[in-house]
Coordinates of C-alpha atoms in Angstrom, one line a residue:
M1 CA 0.0 -0.1 0.0
T2 CA 1.4 3.4 -1.0
K3 CA 1.6 6.3 1.5
A4 CA -1.1 8.1 -0.4
Q5 CA -3.4 5.1 -0.3
S6 CA -2.7 4.7 3.4
V7 CA -3.5 8.3 4.1
K8 CA -6.8 8.1 1.9
R9 CA -7.8 5.0 4.0
G10 CA -7.1 6.7 7.1
I11 CA -9.2 9.7 6.1
H12 CA -12.0 7.3 5.1
S13 CA -11.9 5.6 8.4
L14 CA -11.7 8.9 10.2
A15 CA -14.8 10.1 8.3
L16 CA -16.8 7.1 9.2
L17 CA -15.9 7.4 12.8
S18 CA -16.7 11.0 12.8
A19 CA -20.2 10.3 11.3
L20 CA -20.6 7.7 14.1
V21 CA -19.7 10.0 16.8
L22 CA -22.0 12.7 15.4
A23 CA -24.8 10.2 15.1
G24 CA -24.4 9.4 18.9
C25 CA -24.3 13.1 19.9
S26 CA -27.1 14.7 17.7
S27 CA -29.2 17.1 19.6
T28 CA -32.1 16.8 17.0
D29 CA -35.5 16.2 18.5
P30 CA -35.8 12.3 18.0
N31 CA -39.6 12.7 17.4
L32 CA -39.4 15.1 14.6
N33 CA -39.5 12.4 11.8
L34 CA -41.7 9.7 13.4
P35 CA -43.9 7.8 11.0
S36 CA -47.6 8.1 11.1
P37 CA -49.5 6.5 14.0
A38 CA -50.6 2.9 13.5
K39 CA -54.1 2.1 12.4
T40 CA -56.4 1.0 15.2
A41 CA -58.9 -1.2 13.3
G42 CA -57.4 -4.5 14.6
S43 CA -58.2 -6.0 18.0
P44 CA -55.3 -4.8 20.2
E45 CA -56.1 -7.2 22.9
Q46 CA -54.8 -10.0 20.8
E47 CA -51.3 -8.7 21.0
I48 CA -51.1 -8.0 24.6
K49 CA -49.0 -10.3 26.7
Q50 CA -49.4 -8.1 29.8
A51 CA -52.8 -9.8 30.6
Y52 CA -54.8 -11.1 33.5
K53 CA -57.2 -14.0 34.0
T54 CA -60.0 -13.5 36.4
S55 CA -63.0 -15.2 38.1
A56 CA -65.6 -13.9 40.4
Q57 CA -64.0 -15.9 43.3
N58 CA -60.4 -15.3 42.8
G59 CA -60.0 -11.8 41.2
P60 CA -57.5 -10.9 38.6
E61 CA -54.2 -12.9 38.2
V62 CA -51.7 -10.7 36.3
L63 CA -49.5 -12.6 33.8
I64 CA -46.2 -11.4 32.5
S65 CA -43.9 -12.3 29.6
A66 CA -40.5 -10.9 28.5
A67 CA -42.1 -10.4 25.1
D68 CA -44.4 -7.7 26.3
N69 CA -45.0 -4.9 23.7
N70 CA -44.3 -1.3 24.0
G71 CA -46.2 -0.6 20.9
S72 CA -49.2 1.2 22.4
Y73 CA -46.9 3.8 24.0
N74 CA -44.9 4.3 20.8
N75 CA -48.2 4.7 18.8
M76 CA -49.4 7.5 21.3
R77 CA -46.0 9.2 20.8
R78 CA -46.2 9.1 17.1
A79 CA -49.8 10.5 17.1
L80 CA -49.0 13.4 19.4
A81 CA -45.8 14.2 17.5
R82 CA -48.0 14.8 14.5
S83 CA -50.5 17.0 16.5
T84 CA -53.3 14.3 16.7
L85 CA -54.6 12.3 19.5
P86 CA -54.1 8.4 19.7
G87 CA -57.1 6.3 18.9
K88 CA -58.9 5.3 22.2
N89 CA -58.7 1.6 21.2
S90 CA -55.0 1.7 20.9
I91 CA -54.4 2.9 24.6
Q92 CA -53.1 0.1 26.8
L93 CA -52.5 1.6 30.3
S94 CA -50.3 -1.3 31.5
E95 CA -48.0 -0.9 28.4
W96 CA -47.6 2.8 29.1
V97 CA -46.8 2.4 32.8
N98 CA -44.3 -0.5 32.0
F99 CA -42.6 1.5 29.2
F100 CA -40.4 3.3 31.7
P101 CA -37.4 2.0 33.7
Y102 CA -37.9 2.3 37.5
D103 CA -35.4 2.0 40.4
Y104 CA -36.6 -1.2 41.9
P105 CA -34.6 -3.1 44.5
Q106 CA -32.7 -6.3 43.5
P107 CA -33.8 -9.7 44.9
Q108 CA -31.9 -11.1 47.9
G109 CA -30.9 -14.7 48.4
R110 CA -32.0 -17.5 46.2
I111 CA -35.4 -16.1 45.3
P112 CA -35.3 -14.7 41.7
F113 CA -37.7 -11.9 42.2
A114 CA -37.9 -8.9 44.5
A115 CA -41.4 -7.5 45.1
N116 CA -42.8 -4.6 47.1
G117 CA -46.0 -2.7 47.6
E118 CA -46.4 1.0 47.9
I119 CA -49.6 2.7 48.8
A120 CA -50.8 6.3 48.9
I121 CA -53.9 8.4 48.4
T122 CA -55.1 8.2 44.8
P123 CA -54.1 11.4 42.9
W124 CA -57.4 11.7 41.1
N125 CA -59.5 10.5 44.0
P126 CA -59.0 11.4 47.6
N127 CA -61.6 8.8 48.6
T128 CA -59.6 5.8 47.3
R129 CA -56.1 4.5 47.6
L130 CA -53.6 3.6 44.8
L131 CA -51.4 0.5 45.4
R132 CA -48.3 0.1 43.3
V133 CA -46.9 -3.4 43.0
A134 CA -43.4 -3.5 41.9
I135 CA -41.6 -6.7 40.8
K136 CA -38.0 -7.1 39.6
A137 CA -36.2 -10.2 38.3
G138 CA -32.6 -10.4 39.6
D139 CA -30.0 -9.4 37.1
A140 CA -27.2 -11.9 36.7
Q141 CA -24.8 -9.0 35.6
T142 CA -23.2 -8.3 38.9
S143 CA -19.7 -7.2 37.7
T144 CA -18.9 -3.5 37.5
E145 CA -17.4 -4.1 34.2
R146 CA -19.6 -4.9 31.2
R147 CA -19.4 -8.5 30.0
A148 CA -18.1 -9.2 26.4
V149 CA -21.0 -9.6 23.9
N150 CA -21.4 -11.8 20.9
L151 CA -24.2 -10.4 18.8
V152 CA -25.5 -11.8 15.5
V153 CA -28.0 -9.3 14.1
L154 CA -30.3 -10.6 11.3
V155 CA -32.2 -7.7 9.4
G156 CA -35.4 -8.3 7.6
G157 CA -35.4 -5.0 5.5
E158 CA -38.5 -5.6 3.5
G159 CA -41.1 -2.9 4.5
A160 CA -38.9 -1.7 7.4
D161 CA -37.5 1.8 8.1
L162 CA -34.0 1.1 6.8
S163 CA -32.8 4.6 7.6
L164 CA -33.6 4.3 11.3
I165 CA -32.2 0.7 11.4
K166 CA -28.9 1.9 10.0
T167 CA -28.8 4.8 12.4
S168 CA -29.6 2.5 15.3
L169 CA -27.0 0.0 14.3
T170 CA -24.4 2.8 14.0
H171 CA -25.1 3.7 17.6
L172 CA -24.5 0.1 18.6
V173 CA -21.3 0.0 16.9
N174 CA -20.3 3.1 18.8
Q175 CA -20.7 1.2 22.1
L176 CA -18.6 -2.0 21.1
T177 CA -15.2 -2.6 22.4
P178 CA -12.4 -4.9 21.2
Q179 CA -13.7 -7.7 23.5
D180 CA -17.0 -7.7 21.6
T181 CA -18.1 -9.5 18.5
L182 CA -20.7 -8.4 15.9
T183 CA -22.1 -10.4 13.0
L184 CA -24.5 -8.8 10.6
M185 CA -26.8 -10.8 8.3
S186 CA -29.6 -9.9 5.9
A187 CA -32.8 -11.9 5.4
S188 CA -33.0 -11.1 1.7
G189 CA -30.6 -11.7 -1.2
D190 CA -28.3 -14.4 -2.2
K191 CA -25.8 -13.7 0.5
G192 CA -27.0 -13.8 4.0
V193 CA -23.9 -12.8 5.8
L194 CA -22.9 -9.2 5.3
L195 CA -20.4 -9.1 8.0
E196 CA -18.5 -12.1 9.3
P197 CA -18.0 -12.2 13.1
T198 CA -15.9 -9.0 13.6
T199 CA -14.4 -7.5 16.8
G200 CA -15.4 -4.1 18.0
D201 CA -12.1 -2.4 17.2
K202 CA -13.0 -2.7 13.4
K203 CA -15.6 -0.1 13.4
D204 CA -15.1 1.0 9.8
K205 CA -15.7 -2.6 8.5
M206 CA -18.9 -2.8 10.6
L207 CA -20.1 0.6 9.3
S208 CA -19.4 -0.5 5.7
A209 CA -21.5 -3.6 6.2
I210 CA -24.4 -1.5 7.8
S211 CA -24.4 0.8 4.8
S212 CA -25.0 -2.2 2.5
L213 CA -28.2 -3.2 4.0
S214 CA -31.1 -3.2 1.5
S215 CA -34.9 -3.7 1.5
G216 CA -35.1 -6.8 -0.8
K217 CA -37.7 -9.4 -0.5
T218 CA -37.1 -11.7 2.5
I219 CA -36.7 -15.4 2.0
Q220 CA -39.6 -17.5 3.1
D221 CA -38.0 -20.1 5.4
S222 CA -36.0 -20.1 8.5
S223 CA -32.5 -21.0 7.1
R224 CA -31.1 -17.5 7.8
L225 CA -32.1 -17.7 11.4
T226 CA -30.6 -21.2 11.5
E227 CA -27.3 -19.9 10.2
A228 CA -27.5 -16.9 12.7
Y229 CA -27.7 -19.3 15.7
T230 CA -24.9 -21.4 14.2
L231 CA -22.7 -18.3 14.0
A232 CA -23.6 -17.3 17.5
K233 CA -22.7 -20.8 18.8
D234 CA -19.4 -20.9 16.8
H235 CA -18.2 -17.6 18.4
Y236 CA -19.9 -18.4 21.8
I237 CA -18.2 -16.3 24.7
A238 CA -18.1 -18.1 27.9
D239 CA -19.4 -16.0 30.7
G240 CA -20.4 -13.3 28.1
I241 CA -23.6 -12.2 26.5
N242 CA -24.5 -14.3 23.4
R243 CA -27.5 -13.1 21.6
V244 CA -29.4 -13.3 18.3
I245 CA -31.2 -10.2 17.4
L246 CA -34.0 -10.1 14.8
V247 CA -34.6 -6.6 13.4
G248 CA -37.3 -5.5 10.9
N249 CA -40.9 -4.4 10.5
S250 CA -43.4 -5.8 13.0
T251 CA -44.7 -8.1 10.2
Y252 CA -41.3 -9.8 9.7
N253 CA -41.6 -13.4 10.8
A254 CA -38.1 -14.8 10.4
G255 CA -39.3 -17.3 8.0
F256 CA -41.8 -19.1 10.1
S257 CA -45.2 -19.8 8.5
T258 CA -46.8 -21.0 11.7
V259 CA -46.5 -20.8 15.4
Q260 CA -45.9 -24.5 15.6
D261 CA -42.9 -24.1 13.2
A262 CA -41.4 -21.5 15.5
S263 CA -42.0 -23.7 18.5
D264 CA -40.3 -26.6 16.9
F265 CA -37.3 -24.4 15.8
F266 CA -36.7 -22.9 19.3
A267 CA -37.1 -26.3 21.0
N268 CA -33.7 -27.0 19.6
H269 CA -32.2 -23.5 20.4
P270 CA -32.7 -23.0 24.2
A271 CA -32.5 -19.4 25.4
S272 CA -30.2 -20.4 28.2
Q273 CA -27.4 -20.8 25.6
I274 CA -28.2 -18.1 23.1
S275 CA -30.7 -15.5 24.1
L276 CA -33.2 -13.9 21.6
T277 CA -34.3 -10.3 21.0
T278 CA -36.6 -9.1 18.4
L279 CA -36.7 -5.4 17.5
G280 CA -39.7 -4.1 15.5
F281 CA -38.8 -0.8 13.8
T282 CA -42.2 0.9 13.7
A283 CA -45.5 -0.8 13.0
S284 CA -47.9 -0.1 10.1
Q285 CA -51.0 -1.2 11.9
F286 CA -52.1 -1.9 15.5
S287 CA -52.5 -5.5 15.2
P288 CA -50.7 -8.7 16.3
S289 CA -47.0 -8.4 15.6
S290 CA -45.2 -11.3 14.0
L291 CA -41.9 -10.3 15.6
A292 CA -43.4 -10.1 19.0
E293 CA -44.9 -13.7 18.5
V294 CA -41.5 -15.0 17.5
A295 CA -40.0 -13.5 20.7
Y296 CA -42.7 -15.0 22.8
V297 CA -42.4 -18.4 21.3
G298 CA -38.6 -18.2 21.5
N299 CA -38.5 -17.1 25.1
G300 CA -37.0 -13.8 24.1
V301 CA -37.3 -10.2 24.5
H302 CA -39.4 -7.9 22.1
Q303 CA -39.5 -4.2 21.8
Y304 CA -40.6 -1.5 19.3
I305 CA -38.2 1.2 18.2
D306 CA -39.4 4.3 16.3
N307 CA -36.8 6.9 17.3
I308 CA -33.2 7.1 18.1
R309 CA -33.7 7.7 21.9
D310 CA -35.5 4.4 22.2
S311 CA -32.6 2.9 20.2
D312 CA -30.1 4.1 22.7
K313 CA -32.0 2.6 25.6
V314 CA -32.5 -0.7 23.9
W315 CA -28.9 -1.2 22.8
D316 CA -27.7 -0.2 26.2
E317 CA -29.9 -3.0 27.6
Q318 CA -28.7 -5.5 25.1
L319 CA -25.2 -4.9 26.1
S320 CA -25.6 -4.6 29.8
A321 CA -28.0 -7.3 30.7
T322 CA -27.8 -11.2 30.1
Q323 CA -31.6 -11.4 29.6
T324 CA -31.5 -15.1 30.2
P325 CA -34.6 -16.9 31.6
V326 CA -35.0 -17.0 35.5
A327 CA -38.6 -18.2 35.5
K328 CA -41.6 -19.3 33.4
E329 CA -45.3 -19.3 33.8
F330 CA -45.1 -16.3 36.0
S331 CA -48.3 -14.8 37.5
M332 CA -49.0 -12.5 40.4
K333 CA -52.3 -12.2 42.3
V334 CA -53.0 -9.7 45.1
E335 CA -55.4 -10.8 47.8
F336 CA -57.1 -8.0 49.7
N337 CA -58.2 -8.0 53.4
P338 CA -61.9 -7.3 53.8
T339 CA -61.3 -5.6 57.1
Y340 CA -59.5 -2.7 55.3
I341 CA -60.6 -3.0 51.7
K342 CA -64.2 -2.7 50.3
A343 CA -63.5 -3.0 46.6
Y344 CA -60.6 -2.9 44.1
R345 CA -59.9 -2.6 40.4
L346 CA -56.7 -3.5 38.5
L347 CA -55.8 -0.6 36.2
G348 CA -55.1 -1.4 32.4
Y349 CA -54.3 -5.1 32.1
Q350 CA -56.3 -6.9 29.4
T351 CA -58.3 -10.0 29.6
P352 CA -56.6 -12.4 27.1
S353 CA -58.7 -13.5 24.1
E354 CA -60.3 -17.0 24.7
E355 CA -58.1 -18.7 22.0
N356 CA -54.9 -17.2 23.8
S357 CA -56.0 -17.8 27.4
N358 CA -53.6 -20.7 27.9
A359 CA -50.8 -19.3 25.9
A360 CA -50.9 -16.1 27.8
N361 CA -49.5 -17.8 30.9
S362 CA -46.5 -19.5 29.2
G363 CA -44.2 -16.5 28.9
V364 CA -40.7 -16.5 30.3
V365 CA -39.2 -13.9 32.6
V366 CA -35.6 -12.8 32.0
T367 CA -32.9 -11.3 34.2
G368 CA -33.3 -7.7 35.0
Q369 CA -37.0 -7.6 33.9
T370 CA -39.5 -5.4 35.9
M371 CA -43.2 -5.3 36.0
T372 CA -45.5 -2.6 37.5
A373 CA -49.2 -3.2 38.3
L374 CA -51.5 -0.5 39.8
Y375 CA -54.7 -1.2 41.9
E376 CA -57.2 1.5 42.9
I377 CA -58.9 0.4 46.1
I378 CA -61.8 1.7 48.1
P379 CA -61.3 1.5 51.9
A380 CA -63.7 -0.4 54.0
G381 CA -66.5 1.8 55.4
S382 CA -66.3 4.3 52.5
S383 CA -69.3 5.5 50.7
E384 CA -67.5 5.5 47.5
E385 CA -68.9 3.3 44.6
W386 CA -67.8 2.3 41.1
N387 CA -70.7 1.4 38.8
A388 CA -69.7 2.6 35.3
E389 CA -68.3 0.4 32.6
Q390 CA -65.0 2.4 32.3
Y391 CA -63.9 1.1 35.6
G392 CA -63.6 -2.5 34.3
F393 CA -63.5 -5.5 36.5
I394 CA -64.4 -4.6 40.0
G395 CA -63.4 -6.9 42.7
T396 CA -64.4 -7.4 46.3
P397 CA -62.3 -9.2 48.9
S398 CA -63.4 -12.6 50.0
A399 CA -65.3 -12.5 53.4
N400 CA -63.4 -15.6 54.4
S401 CA -60.0 -14.4 53.7
Y402 CA -57.5 -15.5 56.3
L403 CA -56.0 -12.0 56.1
R404 CA -59.1 -10.7 58.1
Q405 CA -57.1 -11.9 61.3
T406 CA -54.0 -9.9 60.3
K407 CA -52.7 -6.3 60.1
E408 CA -52.1 -6.6 56.4
I409 CA -53.9 -4.6 53.8
A410 CA -53.1 -7.1 51.1
M411 CA -50.9 -10.1 50.3
M412 CA -49.1 -10.5 47.0
H413 CA -49.0 -14.0 45.7
L414 CA -46.2 -14.8 43.2
R415 CA -46.3 -18.0 41.3
Y416 CA -43.7 -19.3 38.8
K417 CA -41.6 -22.3 37.7
T418 CA -37.9 -22.3 37.3
P419 CA -36.8 -22.6 33.6
N420 CA -36.1 -26.2 34.0
A421 CA -38.4 -28.5 31.7
Q422 CA -39.8 -30.5 34.6
S423 CA -39.9 -27.9 37.3
T424 CA -42.6 -27.7 39.8
P425 CA -44.6 -24.5 40.8
Q426 CA -42.9 -22.2 43.3
R427 CA -44.8 -19.7 45.4
I428 CA -43.7 -16.4 47.2
E429 CA -45.9 -14.4 49.5
L430 CA -45.2 -10.8 50.4
P431 CA -47.4 -8.6 52.6
V432 CA -48.6 -4.9 52.4
P433 CA -48.8 -3.7 55.9
E434 CA -51.8 -1.7 57.2
S435 CA -49.5 1.0 58.4
Q436 CA -49.2 2.3 54.8
M437 CA -53.0 2.8 54.4
N438 CA -53.1 6.5 54.9
N439 CA -49.7 7.3 53.4
T440 CA -50.0 10.8 51.6
L441 CA -48.9 11.3 48.0
D442 CA -46.2 13.7 49.1
N443 CA -44.6 11.0 51.1
S444 CA -44.6 8.5 48.2
S445 CA -41.6 7.7 46.1
K446 CA -40.8 9.4 42.8
D447 CA -41.4 6.2 40.9
F448 CA -44.8 5.9 42.4
R449 CA -45.9 9.4 41.5
F450 CA -44.5 9.0 38.0
A451 CA -46.3 5.7 37.4
A452 CA -49.5 7.3 38.8
A453 CA -49.1 10.2 36.3
V454 CA -48.8 7.8 33.4
A455 CA -51.9 5.8 34.5
A456 CA -53.9 9.0 35.0
F457 CA -52.9 10.2 31.5
A458 CA -53.9 6.9 29.8
Q459 CA -57.3 7.1 31.5
Q460 CA -57.8 10.7 30.7
L461 CA -57.3 10.1 27.0
K462 CA -59.2 6.9 26.9
D463 CA -62.5 7.9 28.7
N464 CA -62.2 11.7 28.9
G465 CA -62.1 11.8 32.6
A466 CA -65.0 9.6 33.4
S467 CA -62.6 7.4 35.7
T468 CA -60.4 10.2 36.9
G469 CA -63.1 12.9 37.8
A470 CA -61.9 16.4 38.2
F471 CA -58.2 15.5 37.8
T472 CA -57.1 17.5 34.7
L473 CA -54.0 17.4 32.5
D474 CA -52.6 20.2 34.6
D475 CA -52.7 17.9 37.5
T476 CA -51.0 15.1 35.5
L477 CA -48.2 17.5 34.5
K478 CA -47.7 18.5 38.1
L479 CA -47.5 14.9 39.2
A480 CA -45.2 13.8 36.5
N481 CA -42.9 16.7 37.1
E482 CA -42.7 15.8 40.9
G483 CA -41.9 12.1 39.9
R484 CA -39.4 12.9 37.2
G485 CA -36.3 12.1 39.3
A486 CA -33.3 10.4 37.5
D487 CA -34.1 10.3 33.8
K488 CA -31.2 8.7 32.1
Y489 CA -32.7 8.6 28.6
D490 CA -35.0 11.7 28.9
L491 CA -37.9 9.4 28.7
R492 CA -39.8 11.0 31.6
S493 CA -39.1 14.5 30.2
E494 CA -40.4 13.3 26.8
F495 CA -43.7 12.1 28.6
I496 CA -44.2 15.4 30.2
Q497 CA -43.8 17.2 26.7
L498 CA -46.4 14.6 25.2
V499 CA -48.9 15.4 28.0
G500 CA -48.5 19.0 27.0
N501 CA -49.0 18.2 23.3
A502 CA -52.2 16.3 24.2
Q503 CA -53.4 19.3 26.2
N504 CA -53.0 21.4 23.1
E505 CA -54.8 19.1 20.9
L506 CA -57.9 18.5 23.2
P507 CA -60.9 20.8 22.6
K508 CA -61.7 23.5 25.1
S509 CA -64.8 21.6 26.2
S510 CA -62.8 18.6 27.3
P511 CA -63.2 18.1 31.1
V512 CA -59.6 16.9 31.3
K513 CA -57.9 19.8 29.4
G514 CA -57.2 22.1 32.3
Q515 CA -55.8 25.5 31.7
G516 CA -53.2 24.5 29.2
K517 CA -50.8 26.9 27.6

């Protein structure tokens, strides 16, 4: 190589790295170029994995899966970024609340979950109380230094936002170190592997492969996914993070024609060896996502991405958490004490459709995963009543509950199995003491207040204040600002801005509008 060629190559590499750094430091509003909000003609309940089963005797039993969607929140953001309100049928309160990271304590000892309950006077109704149930699965990443990662990214470019995908992958490359390995594959074209397994110090090579991604027609079988798992296993990093990541539009199905095909495939690729993540870059309609279903069947993690801020958060999670299964068939039920509680309602979780009622309880929980559930409760002796349809399922504590003899408001019952094939059900019980019953909102945690603000906003937009009374968006903004706290990815600040956007779009006659700007 001549000196001139060497200098030219050095300048080329420097230009690529400069573009990489600029992409990571851009101050452009990430919501400026969001796509149109998704259509809402479909049945949103069919895609919800944050669900509950219920009976008149037992009340709601909340189910959880690592493949929970964040599509409903993204759809709301896309609508408000375009100065429109989201469709009421697209609003899923549980997804909105669980979109945000919270500072929940790590579990102690051998129990894979930490759980705690926090209660305070309900912001929108001083006659009721709001109970937040917070659950966190232990994170196996205990070292202060990040583990080495071995990532195989398979991109289905057909119908996807390739520009955002390329920008997102560029941000990923910016975080890789020489200890890491990246493989890039395409689900279209004659050549599947665009980048052979490459260490993180060869960023110019990685960026060149990213730029070659195209939107050709995807192949209609799972051979590329098989190859992705083979490459991940061939370059397996002991005590590292080894992961296959599927990237594409929400309709990308990785070559599986049926759910059974996917089940058969993942039976031979256990997530304990190579974990799975699926990333849907925007969704064209609010209907069941093929990528989310692949993640669900493959015991993986699924998320939507429609701006670069979400991308940063997701890649940080992919590089810092092992996301390996710690439990399966997880469910949580809260039993209330009739001595203290007259009635209760679970906010936002959906009743699974009849055909999915069994599958809804088969999801796997991974390391680091959190879940937040909110209950509004009427204290015993109160004259408060819930009669209207917008309140959803209303539960009443069993008169024969053993809690009647205790000083507990409620008992959280967690049920799960370990990931082992033949494991038996495990149970954990955690109490909510009576001493918290009259806790004021001012004495609640910032996480509690912010989650309450998100829940209030979802209800305000969905039923125009029917379930939140005189609580306006002015009140929601105040509550969200009080709960902003640490905001690593500016997601809470963005939420506050979105509430303001909604306030501008609501008609003056809306009972939830408030004073506005």
